Short mmCIF file of C-alpha atoms (C1' of nucleotides) in Angstrom, two decimals:
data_model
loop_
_atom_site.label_atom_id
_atom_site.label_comp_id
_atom_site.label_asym_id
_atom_site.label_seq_id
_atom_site.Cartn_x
_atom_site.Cartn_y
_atom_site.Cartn_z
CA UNK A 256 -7.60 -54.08 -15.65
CA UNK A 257 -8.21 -50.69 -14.30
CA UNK A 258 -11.70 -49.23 -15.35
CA UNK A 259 -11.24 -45.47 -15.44
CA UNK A 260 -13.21 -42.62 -16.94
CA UNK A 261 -11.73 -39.19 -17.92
CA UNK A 262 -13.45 -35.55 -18.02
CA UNK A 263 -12.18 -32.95 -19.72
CA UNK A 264 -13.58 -30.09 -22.09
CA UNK A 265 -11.45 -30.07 -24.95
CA UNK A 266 -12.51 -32.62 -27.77
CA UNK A 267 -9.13 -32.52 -29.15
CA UNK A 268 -7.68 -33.34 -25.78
CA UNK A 269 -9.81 -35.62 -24.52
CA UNK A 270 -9.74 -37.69 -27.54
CA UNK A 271 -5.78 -37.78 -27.43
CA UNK A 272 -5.42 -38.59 -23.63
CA UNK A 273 -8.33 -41.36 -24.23
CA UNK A 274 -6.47 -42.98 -26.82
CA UNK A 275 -2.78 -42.24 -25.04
CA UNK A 276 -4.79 -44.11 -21.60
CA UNK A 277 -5.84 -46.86 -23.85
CA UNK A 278 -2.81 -47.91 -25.29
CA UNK A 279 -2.24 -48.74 -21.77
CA UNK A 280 -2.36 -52.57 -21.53
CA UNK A 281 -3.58 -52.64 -17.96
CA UNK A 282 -6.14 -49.41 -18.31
CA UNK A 283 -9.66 -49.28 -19.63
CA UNK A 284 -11.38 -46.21 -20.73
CA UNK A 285 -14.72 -46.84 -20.23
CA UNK A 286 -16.40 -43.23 -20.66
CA UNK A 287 -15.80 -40.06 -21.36
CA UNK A 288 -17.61 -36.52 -20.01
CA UNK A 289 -17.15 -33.46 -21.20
CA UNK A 290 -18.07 -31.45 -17.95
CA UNK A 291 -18.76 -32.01 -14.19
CA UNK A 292 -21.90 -32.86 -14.21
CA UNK A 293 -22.02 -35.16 -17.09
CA UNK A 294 -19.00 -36.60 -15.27
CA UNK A 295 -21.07 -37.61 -11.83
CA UNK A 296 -23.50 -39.09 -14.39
CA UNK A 297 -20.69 -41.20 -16.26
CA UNK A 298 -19.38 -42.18 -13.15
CA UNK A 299 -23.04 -43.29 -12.10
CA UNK A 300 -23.35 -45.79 -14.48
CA UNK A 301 -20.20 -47.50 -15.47
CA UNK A 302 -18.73 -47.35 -11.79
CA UNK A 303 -15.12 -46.91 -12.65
CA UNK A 304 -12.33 -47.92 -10.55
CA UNK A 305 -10.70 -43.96 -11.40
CA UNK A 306 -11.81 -40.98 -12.36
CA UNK A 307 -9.21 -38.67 -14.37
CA UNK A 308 -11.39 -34.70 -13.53
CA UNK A 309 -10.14 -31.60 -15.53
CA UNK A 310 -10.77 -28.80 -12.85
CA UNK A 311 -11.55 -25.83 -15.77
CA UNK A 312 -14.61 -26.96 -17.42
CA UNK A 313 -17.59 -24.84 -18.50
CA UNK A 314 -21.36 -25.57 -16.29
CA UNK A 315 -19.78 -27.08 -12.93
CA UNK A 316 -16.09 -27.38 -12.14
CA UNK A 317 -13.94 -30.97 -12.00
CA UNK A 318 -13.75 -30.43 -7.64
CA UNK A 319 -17.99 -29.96 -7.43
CA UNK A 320 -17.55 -33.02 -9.23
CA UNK A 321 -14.80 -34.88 -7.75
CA UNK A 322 -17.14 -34.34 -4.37
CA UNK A 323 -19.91 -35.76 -5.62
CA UNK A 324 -18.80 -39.06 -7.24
CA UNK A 325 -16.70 -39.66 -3.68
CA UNK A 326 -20.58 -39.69 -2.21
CA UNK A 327 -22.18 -41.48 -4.76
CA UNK A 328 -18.92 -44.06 -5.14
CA UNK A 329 -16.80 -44.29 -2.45
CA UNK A 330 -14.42 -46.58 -3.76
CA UNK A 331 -13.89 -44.75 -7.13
CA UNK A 332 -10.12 -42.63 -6.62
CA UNK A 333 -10.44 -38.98 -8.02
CA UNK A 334 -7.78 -38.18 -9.93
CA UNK A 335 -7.38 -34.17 -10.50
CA UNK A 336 -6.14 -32.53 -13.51
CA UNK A 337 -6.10 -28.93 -14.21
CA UNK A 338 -4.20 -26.51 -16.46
CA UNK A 339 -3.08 -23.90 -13.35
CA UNK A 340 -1.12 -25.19 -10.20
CA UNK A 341 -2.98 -23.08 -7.73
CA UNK A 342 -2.45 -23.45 -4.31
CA UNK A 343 -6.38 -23.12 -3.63
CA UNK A 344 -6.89 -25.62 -6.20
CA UNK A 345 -4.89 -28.31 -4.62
CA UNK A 346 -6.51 -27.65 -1.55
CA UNK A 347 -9.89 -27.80 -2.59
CA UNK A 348 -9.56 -30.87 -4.42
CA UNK A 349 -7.91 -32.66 -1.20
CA UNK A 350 -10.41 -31.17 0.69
CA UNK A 351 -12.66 -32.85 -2.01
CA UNK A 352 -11.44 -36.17 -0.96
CA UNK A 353 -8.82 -36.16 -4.31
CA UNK A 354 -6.39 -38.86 -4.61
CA UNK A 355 -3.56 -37.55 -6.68
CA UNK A 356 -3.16 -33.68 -7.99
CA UNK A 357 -1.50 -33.40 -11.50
CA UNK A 358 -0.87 -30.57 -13.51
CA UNK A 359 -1.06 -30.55 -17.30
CA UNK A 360 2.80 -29.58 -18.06
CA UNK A 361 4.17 -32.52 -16.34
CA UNK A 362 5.00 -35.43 -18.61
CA UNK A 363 2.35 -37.39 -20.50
CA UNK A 364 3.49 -40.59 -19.26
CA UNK A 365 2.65 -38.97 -15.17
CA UNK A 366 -0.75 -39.68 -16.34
CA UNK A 367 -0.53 -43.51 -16.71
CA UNK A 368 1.83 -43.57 -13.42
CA UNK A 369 -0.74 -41.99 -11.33
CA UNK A 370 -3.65 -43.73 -12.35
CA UNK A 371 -1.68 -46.85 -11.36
CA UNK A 372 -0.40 -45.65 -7.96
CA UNK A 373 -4.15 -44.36 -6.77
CA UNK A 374 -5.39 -47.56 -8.11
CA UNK A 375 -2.75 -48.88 -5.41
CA UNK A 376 -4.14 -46.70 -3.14
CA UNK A 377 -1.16 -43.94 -2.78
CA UNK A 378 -1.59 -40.17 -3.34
CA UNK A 379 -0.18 -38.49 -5.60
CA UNK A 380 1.07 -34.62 -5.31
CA UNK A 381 3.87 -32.80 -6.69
CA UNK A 382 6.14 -31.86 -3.77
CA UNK A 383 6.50 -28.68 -4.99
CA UNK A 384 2.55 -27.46 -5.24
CA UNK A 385 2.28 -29.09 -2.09
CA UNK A 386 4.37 -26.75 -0.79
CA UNK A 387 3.48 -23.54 -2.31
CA UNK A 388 -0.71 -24.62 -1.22
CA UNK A 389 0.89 -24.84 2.69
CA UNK A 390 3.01 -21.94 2.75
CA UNK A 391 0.33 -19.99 1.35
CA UNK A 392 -2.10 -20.60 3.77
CA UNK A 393 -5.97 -20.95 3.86
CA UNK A 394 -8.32 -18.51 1.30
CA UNK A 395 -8.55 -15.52 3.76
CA UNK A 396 -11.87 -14.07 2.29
CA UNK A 397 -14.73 -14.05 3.87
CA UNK A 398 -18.16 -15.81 1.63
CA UNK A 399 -19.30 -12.43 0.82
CA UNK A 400 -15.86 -10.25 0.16
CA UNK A 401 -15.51 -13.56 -2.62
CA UNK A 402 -18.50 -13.36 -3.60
CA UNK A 403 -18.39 -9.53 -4.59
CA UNK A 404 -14.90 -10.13 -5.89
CA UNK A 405 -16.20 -12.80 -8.22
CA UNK A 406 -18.54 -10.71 -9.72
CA UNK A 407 -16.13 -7.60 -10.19
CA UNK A 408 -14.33 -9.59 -12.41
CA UNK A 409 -15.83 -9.14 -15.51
CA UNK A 410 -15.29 -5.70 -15.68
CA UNK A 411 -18.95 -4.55 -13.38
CA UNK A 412 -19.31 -1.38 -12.11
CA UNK A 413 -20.19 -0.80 -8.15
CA UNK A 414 -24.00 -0.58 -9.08
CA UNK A 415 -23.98 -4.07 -11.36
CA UNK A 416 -22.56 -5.88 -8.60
CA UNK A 417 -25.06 -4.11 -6.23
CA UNK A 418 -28.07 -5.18 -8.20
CA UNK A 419 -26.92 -8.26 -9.15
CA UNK A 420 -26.40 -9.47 -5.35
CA UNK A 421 -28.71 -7.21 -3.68
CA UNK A 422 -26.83 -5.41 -1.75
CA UNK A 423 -26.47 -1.19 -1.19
CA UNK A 424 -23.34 0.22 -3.14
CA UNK A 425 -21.60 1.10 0.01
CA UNK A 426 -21.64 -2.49 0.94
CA UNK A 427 -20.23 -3.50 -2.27
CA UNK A 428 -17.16 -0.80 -1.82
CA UNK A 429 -16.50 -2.05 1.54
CA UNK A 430 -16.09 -5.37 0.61
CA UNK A 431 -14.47 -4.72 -2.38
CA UNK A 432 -12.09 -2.40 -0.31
CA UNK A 433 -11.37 -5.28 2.57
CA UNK A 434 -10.85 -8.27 -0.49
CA UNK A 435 -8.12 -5.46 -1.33
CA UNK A 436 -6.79 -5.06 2.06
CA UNK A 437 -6.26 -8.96 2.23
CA UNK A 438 -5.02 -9.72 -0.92
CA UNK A 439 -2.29 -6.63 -0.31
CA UNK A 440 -3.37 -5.09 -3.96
CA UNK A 441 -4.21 -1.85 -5.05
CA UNK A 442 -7.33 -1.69 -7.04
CA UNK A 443 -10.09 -4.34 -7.78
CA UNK A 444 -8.29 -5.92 -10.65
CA UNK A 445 -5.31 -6.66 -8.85
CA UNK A 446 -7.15 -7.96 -6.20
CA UNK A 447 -9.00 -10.30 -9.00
CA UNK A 448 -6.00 -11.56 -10.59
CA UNK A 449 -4.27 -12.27 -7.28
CA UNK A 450 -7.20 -14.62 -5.94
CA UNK A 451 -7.70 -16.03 -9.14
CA UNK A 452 -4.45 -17.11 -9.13
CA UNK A 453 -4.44 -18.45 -5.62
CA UNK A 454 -7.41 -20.11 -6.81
CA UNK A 455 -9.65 -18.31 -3.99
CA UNK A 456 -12.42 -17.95 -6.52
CA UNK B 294 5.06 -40.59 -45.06
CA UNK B 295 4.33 -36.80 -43.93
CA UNK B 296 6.83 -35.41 -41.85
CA UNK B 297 5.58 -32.92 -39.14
CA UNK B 298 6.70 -31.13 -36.19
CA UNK B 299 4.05 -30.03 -32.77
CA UNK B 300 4.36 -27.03 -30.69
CA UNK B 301 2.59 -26.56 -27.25
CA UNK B 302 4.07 -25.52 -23.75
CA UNK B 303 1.68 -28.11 -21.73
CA UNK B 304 3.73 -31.03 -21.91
CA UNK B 305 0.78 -33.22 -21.26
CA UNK B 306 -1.36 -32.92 -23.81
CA UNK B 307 1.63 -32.26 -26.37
CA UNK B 308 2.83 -35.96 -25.16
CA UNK B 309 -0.58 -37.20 -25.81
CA UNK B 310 -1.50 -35.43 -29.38
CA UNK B 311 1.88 -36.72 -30.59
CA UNK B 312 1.29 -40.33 -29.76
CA UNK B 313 -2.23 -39.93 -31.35
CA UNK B 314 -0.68 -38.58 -34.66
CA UNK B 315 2.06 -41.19 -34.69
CA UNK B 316 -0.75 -43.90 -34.73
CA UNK B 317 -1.93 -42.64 -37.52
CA UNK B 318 0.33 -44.68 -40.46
CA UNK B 319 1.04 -41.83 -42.81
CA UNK B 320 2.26 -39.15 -40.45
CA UNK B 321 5.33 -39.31 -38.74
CA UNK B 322 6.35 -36.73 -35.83
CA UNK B 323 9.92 -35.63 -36.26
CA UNK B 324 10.15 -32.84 -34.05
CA UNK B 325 8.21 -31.10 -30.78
CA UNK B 326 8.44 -27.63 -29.25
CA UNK B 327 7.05 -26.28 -25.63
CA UNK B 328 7.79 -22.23 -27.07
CA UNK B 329 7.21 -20.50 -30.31
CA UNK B 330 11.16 -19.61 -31.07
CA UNK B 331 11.72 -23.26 -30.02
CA UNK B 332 9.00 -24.54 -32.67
CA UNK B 333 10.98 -22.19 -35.68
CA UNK B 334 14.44 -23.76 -34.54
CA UNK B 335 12.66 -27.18 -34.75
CA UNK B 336 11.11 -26.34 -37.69
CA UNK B 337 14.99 -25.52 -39.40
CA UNK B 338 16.33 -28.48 -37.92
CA UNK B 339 13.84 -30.91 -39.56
CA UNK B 340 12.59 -28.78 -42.34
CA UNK B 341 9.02 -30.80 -41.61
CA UNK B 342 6.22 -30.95 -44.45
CA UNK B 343 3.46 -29.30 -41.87
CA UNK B 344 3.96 -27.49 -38.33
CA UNK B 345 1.17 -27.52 -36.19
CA UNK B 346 1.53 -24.62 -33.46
CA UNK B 347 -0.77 -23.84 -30.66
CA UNK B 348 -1.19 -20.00 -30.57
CA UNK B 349 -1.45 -19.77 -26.51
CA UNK B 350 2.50 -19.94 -25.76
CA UNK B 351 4.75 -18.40 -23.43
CA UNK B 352 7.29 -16.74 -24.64
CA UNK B 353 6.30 -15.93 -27.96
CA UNK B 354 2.82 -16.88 -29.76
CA UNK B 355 2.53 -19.23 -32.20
CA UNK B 356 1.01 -16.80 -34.83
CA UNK B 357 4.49 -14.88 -34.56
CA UNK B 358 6.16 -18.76 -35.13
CA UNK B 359 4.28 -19.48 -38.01
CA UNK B 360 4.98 -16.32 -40.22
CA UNK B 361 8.93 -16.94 -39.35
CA UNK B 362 8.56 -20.69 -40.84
CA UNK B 363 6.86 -19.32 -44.18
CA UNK B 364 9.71 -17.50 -44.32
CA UNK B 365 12.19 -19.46 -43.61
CA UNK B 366 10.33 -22.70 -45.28
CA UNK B 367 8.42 -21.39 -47.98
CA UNK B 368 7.64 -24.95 -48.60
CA UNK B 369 6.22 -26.12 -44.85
CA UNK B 370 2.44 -25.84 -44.32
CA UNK B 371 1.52 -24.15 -40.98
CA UNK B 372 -1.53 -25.22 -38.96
CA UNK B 373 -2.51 -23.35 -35.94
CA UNK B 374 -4.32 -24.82 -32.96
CA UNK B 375 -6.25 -22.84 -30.76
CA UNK B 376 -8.31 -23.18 -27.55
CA UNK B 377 -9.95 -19.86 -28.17
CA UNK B 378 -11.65 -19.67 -31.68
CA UNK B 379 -11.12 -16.08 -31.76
CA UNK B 380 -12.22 -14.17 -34.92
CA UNK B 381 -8.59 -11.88 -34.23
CA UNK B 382 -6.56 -15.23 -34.17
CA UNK B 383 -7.65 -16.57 -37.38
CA UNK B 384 -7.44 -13.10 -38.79
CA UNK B 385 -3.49 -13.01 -37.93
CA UNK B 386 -3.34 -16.42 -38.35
CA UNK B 387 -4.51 -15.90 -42.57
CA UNK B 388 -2.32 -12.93 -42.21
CA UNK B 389 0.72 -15.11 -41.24
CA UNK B 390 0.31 -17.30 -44.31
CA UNK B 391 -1.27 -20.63 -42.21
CA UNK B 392 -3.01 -23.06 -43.84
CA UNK B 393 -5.04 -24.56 -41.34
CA UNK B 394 -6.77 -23.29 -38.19
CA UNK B 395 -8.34 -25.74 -35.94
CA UNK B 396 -10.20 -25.00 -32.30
CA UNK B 397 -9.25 -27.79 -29.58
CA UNK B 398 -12.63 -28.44 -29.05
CA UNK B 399 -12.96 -30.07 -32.68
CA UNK B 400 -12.89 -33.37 -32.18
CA UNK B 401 -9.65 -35.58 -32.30
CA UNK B 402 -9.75 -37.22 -35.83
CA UNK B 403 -9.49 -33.70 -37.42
CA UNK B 404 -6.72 -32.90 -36.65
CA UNK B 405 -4.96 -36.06 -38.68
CA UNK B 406 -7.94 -35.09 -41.11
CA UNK B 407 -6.25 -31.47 -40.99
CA UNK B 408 -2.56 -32.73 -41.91
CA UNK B 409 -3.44 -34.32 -44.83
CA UNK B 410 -5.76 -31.59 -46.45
CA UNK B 411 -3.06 -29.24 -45.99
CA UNK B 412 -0.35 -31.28 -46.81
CA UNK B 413 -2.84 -32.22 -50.47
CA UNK B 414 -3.09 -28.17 -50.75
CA UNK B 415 -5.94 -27.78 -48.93
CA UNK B 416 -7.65 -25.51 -46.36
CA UNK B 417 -8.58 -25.66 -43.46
CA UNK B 418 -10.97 -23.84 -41.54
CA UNK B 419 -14.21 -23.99 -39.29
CA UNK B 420 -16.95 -22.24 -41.48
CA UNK B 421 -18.84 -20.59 -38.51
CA UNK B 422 -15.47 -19.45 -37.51
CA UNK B 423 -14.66 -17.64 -40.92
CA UNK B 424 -17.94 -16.11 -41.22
CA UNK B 425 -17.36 -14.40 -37.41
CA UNK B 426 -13.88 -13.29 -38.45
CA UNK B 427 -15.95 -11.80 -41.39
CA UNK B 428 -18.43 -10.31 -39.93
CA UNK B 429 -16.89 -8.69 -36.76
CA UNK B 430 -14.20 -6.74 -38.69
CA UNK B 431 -10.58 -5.99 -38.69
CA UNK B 432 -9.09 -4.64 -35.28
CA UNK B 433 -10.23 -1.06 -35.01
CA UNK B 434 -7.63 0.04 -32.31
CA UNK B 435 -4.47 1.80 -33.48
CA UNK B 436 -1.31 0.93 -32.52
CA UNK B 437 -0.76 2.94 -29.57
CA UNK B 438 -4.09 1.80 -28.29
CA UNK B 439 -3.38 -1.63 -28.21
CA UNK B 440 0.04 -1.18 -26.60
CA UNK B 441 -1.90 0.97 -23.54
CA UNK B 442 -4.50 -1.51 -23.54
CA UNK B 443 -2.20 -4.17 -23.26
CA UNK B 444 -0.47 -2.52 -20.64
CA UNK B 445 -3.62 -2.06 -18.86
CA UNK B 446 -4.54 -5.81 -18.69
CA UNK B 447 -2.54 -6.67 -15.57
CA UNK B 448 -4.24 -4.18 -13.50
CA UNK B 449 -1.93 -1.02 -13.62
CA UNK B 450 -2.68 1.76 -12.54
CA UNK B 451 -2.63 5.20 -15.18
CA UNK B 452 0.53 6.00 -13.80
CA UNK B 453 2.18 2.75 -14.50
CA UNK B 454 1.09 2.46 -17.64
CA UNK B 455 2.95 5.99 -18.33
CA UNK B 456 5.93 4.81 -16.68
CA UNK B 457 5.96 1.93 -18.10
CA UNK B 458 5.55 3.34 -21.76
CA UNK B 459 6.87 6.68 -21.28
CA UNK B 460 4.12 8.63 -22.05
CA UNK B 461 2.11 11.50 -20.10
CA UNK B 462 -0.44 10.36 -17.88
CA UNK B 463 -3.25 12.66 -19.36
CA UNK B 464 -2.12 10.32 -23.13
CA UNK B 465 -2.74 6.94 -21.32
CA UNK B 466 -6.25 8.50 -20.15
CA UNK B 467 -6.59 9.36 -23.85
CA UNK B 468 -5.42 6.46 -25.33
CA UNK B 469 -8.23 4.30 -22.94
CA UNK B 470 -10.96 6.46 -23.30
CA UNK B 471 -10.60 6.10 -27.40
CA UNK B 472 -10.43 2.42 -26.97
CA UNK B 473 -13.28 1.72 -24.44
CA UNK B 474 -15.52 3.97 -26.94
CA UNK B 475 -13.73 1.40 -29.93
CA UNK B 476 -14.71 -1.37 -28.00
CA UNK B 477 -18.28 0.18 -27.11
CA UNK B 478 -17.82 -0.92 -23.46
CA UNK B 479 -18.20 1.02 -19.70
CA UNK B 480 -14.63 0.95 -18.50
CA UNK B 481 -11.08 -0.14 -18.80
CA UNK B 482 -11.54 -3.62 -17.32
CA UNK B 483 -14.57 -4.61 -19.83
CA UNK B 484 -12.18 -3.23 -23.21
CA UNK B 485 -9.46 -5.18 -22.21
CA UNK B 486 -11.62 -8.23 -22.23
CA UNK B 487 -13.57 -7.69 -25.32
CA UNK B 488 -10.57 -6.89 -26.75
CA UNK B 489 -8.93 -9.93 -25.70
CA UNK B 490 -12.48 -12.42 -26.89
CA UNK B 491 -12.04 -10.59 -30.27
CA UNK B 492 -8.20 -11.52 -30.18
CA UNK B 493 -7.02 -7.76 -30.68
CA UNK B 494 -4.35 -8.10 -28.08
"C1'" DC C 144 -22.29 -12.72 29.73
"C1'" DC C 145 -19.09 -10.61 26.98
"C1'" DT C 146 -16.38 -10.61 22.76
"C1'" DG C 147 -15.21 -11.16 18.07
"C1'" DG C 148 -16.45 -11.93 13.46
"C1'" DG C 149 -19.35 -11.87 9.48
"C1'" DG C 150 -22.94 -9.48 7.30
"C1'" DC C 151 -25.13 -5.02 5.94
"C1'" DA C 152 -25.64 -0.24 5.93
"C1'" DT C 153 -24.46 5.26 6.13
"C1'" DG C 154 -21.91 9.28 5.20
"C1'" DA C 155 -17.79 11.82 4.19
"C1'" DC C 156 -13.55 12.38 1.95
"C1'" DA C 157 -9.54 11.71 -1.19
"C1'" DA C 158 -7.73 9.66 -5.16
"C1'" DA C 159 -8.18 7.49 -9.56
"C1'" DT C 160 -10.63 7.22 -13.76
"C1'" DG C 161 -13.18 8.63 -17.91
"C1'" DT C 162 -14.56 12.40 -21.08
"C1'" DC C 163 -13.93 16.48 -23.86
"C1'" DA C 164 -12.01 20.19 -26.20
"C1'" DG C 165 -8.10 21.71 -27.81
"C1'" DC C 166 -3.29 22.07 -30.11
"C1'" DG C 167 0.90 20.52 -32.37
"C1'" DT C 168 3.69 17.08 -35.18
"C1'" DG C 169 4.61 14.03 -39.16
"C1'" DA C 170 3.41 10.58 -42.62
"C1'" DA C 171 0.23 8.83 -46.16
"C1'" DG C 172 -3.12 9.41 -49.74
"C1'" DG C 173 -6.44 11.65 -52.94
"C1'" DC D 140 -1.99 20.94 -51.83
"C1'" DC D 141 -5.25 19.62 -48.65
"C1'" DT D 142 -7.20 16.18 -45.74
"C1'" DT D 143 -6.96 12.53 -42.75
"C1'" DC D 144 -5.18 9.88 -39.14
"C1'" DA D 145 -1.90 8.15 -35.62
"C1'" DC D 146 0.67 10.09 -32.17
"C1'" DG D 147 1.53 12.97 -28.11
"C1'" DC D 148 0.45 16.67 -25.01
"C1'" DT D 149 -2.48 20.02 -21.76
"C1'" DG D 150 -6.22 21.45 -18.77
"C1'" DA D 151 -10.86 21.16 -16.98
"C1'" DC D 152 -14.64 18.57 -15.48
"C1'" DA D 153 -17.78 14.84 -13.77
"C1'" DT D 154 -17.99 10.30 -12.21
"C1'" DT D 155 -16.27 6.23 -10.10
"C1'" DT D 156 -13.50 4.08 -6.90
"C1'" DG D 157 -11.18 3.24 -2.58
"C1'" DT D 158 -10.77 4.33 2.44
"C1'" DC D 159 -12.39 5.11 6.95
"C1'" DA D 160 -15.35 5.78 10.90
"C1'" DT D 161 -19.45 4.36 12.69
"C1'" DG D 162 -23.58 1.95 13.56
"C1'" DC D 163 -26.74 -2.18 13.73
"C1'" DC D 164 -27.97 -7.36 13.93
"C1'" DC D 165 -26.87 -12.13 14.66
"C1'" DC D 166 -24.29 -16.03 16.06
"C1'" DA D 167 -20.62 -18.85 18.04
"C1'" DG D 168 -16.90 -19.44 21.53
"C1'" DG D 169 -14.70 -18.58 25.81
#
DNA sequence: CCTGGGGCATGACAAATGTCAGCGTGAAGG
DNA sequence: CCTTCACGCTGACATTTGTCATGCCCCAGG
């Protein structure tokens, strides 16, 4: 029997992949979280042999997490799933000590499969994402420049993001104007999108 | 025995809702869809009693689905799942003729719950949700403004937009100035995503 | 010890953006 | 018939943004 908990925002979702897991005759759904932290705290107490992490939840994200639990519980296998292949995503969570990588619009039935084969002690990372997070390369911003980015992307002027981080406008442009430089964009919302979806942020 | 048909592009959690609805013993899935023109050519095929559609597709939203099944299948009761409870969504989503509208953060049992109220001539809809629809309004922005606005999400520049729409620079600048002062924000950026929480896009 | 990089700041300049006041059309409604 | 409103355009203006050069401090690596 494999002893496995699963976070994951979405009531509706959760409850369907808990009850799809559990119709597993080998798999055991022993808790449930529905965000990262809540998730460490799961893990905590019912020590599961797997841990099935959504990486978009709200108040602490599935890698944060995924980090954690490998501390606290180093035999527990991290299982990742997220809505967005990004290539920063992947590498976070193997950086995260992650044992398999799935994204939601692969079959239902890869969920089952991978619990199994990390339980087995293989990884488990589509070929394709792998490739994509290589040939990409490493997040090229520097702490600050994503840090300033981060907070430009809710639509803040030059002066928010000043106050809000303490910094002098000038310092703000200038970072904003090298995270633009390095992401090869035109404008702050470019730059935004593009290391959002590279899942730099 | 109710005869339904499930449209959602992430293959995942379609797999798992449908297993969870064909537990139940009343409801039987006869048809899924990944698109929105995929979930109306379903829909003819099977001619289902209820089609649920999730509103966040690519390729054609699930709001625009559901009004082409009324039409086609007077008969068929539409219920539209959402991950954003959006007071625009449910808006369109009344507008469309749906019967139901359900948030995936409800938890799992509704939606079963759901199916049968609307199959019985029921509806169904979150009362906190109805009362925000209410309260915040019909979508103020005119046609045109929505279009640039639109345009605008992706990080264009003025002249793109223009190109793109074939309008005069100095009418793009128009068109967003009206709309940020619709939307009561600062800047392009912050309309675009107000617009987009209030489901005007 | 020197160099490079990140972090923080100025100041100056060019380009993009946002605002306003107009002006014309056509369609819809009282 | 007159008003209103969406649509499209112009030109002028102020503000914001993006770029660049330059300077300083600190720290790590060669």
């Amino acid at each position: 029997m494999i002893r496995i908990i699963l976070a994951e925002d979405q009531a509706m979702v959760r409850g369907a992949l808990v009850t799809l897991l559990g119709l597993e005759d080998d798999i055991e759904v022993v808790g449930e979280a529905a965000s990262g932290p809540e998730a460490v705290a799961v893990a905590r107490k019912t020590e599961p042999d797997v841990a099935l992490l959504d990486v978009e939840m709200p108040g602490g994200d599935g890698i944060t997490a995924a980090e954690e639990i490998r501390r606290v519980l180093p035999g527990c296998r991290v299982v990742i799933l997220t809505t967005f292949g990004r290539p920063g995503y992947l590498r976070r969570a193997m950086e995260a000590g992650a044992a398999a990588f799935l994204v939601k619009d692969s079959p239902a039935r890869e969920l089952a499969a991978a619990v199994r084969r990390v339980r087995a002690g293989e990884r488990v990372i589509d070929p394709g994402l792998a490739a994509a997070a290589l040939s990409a390369g490493p997040n090229p911003l520097s702490g600050r420049e994503r840090d300033v980015l981060a907070a430009a992307a809710d639509g803040s002027t030059i002066a928010d993001i000043a106050l809000r981080l303490h910094l002098s406008e000038g310092t703000v442009r200038n970072y904003l104007s090298s995270a633009i430089g390095k992401t090869r964009t035109r404008n702050r919302v470019e730059a935004v999108r593009h290391a959002q979806a590279q899942g730099w942020l």
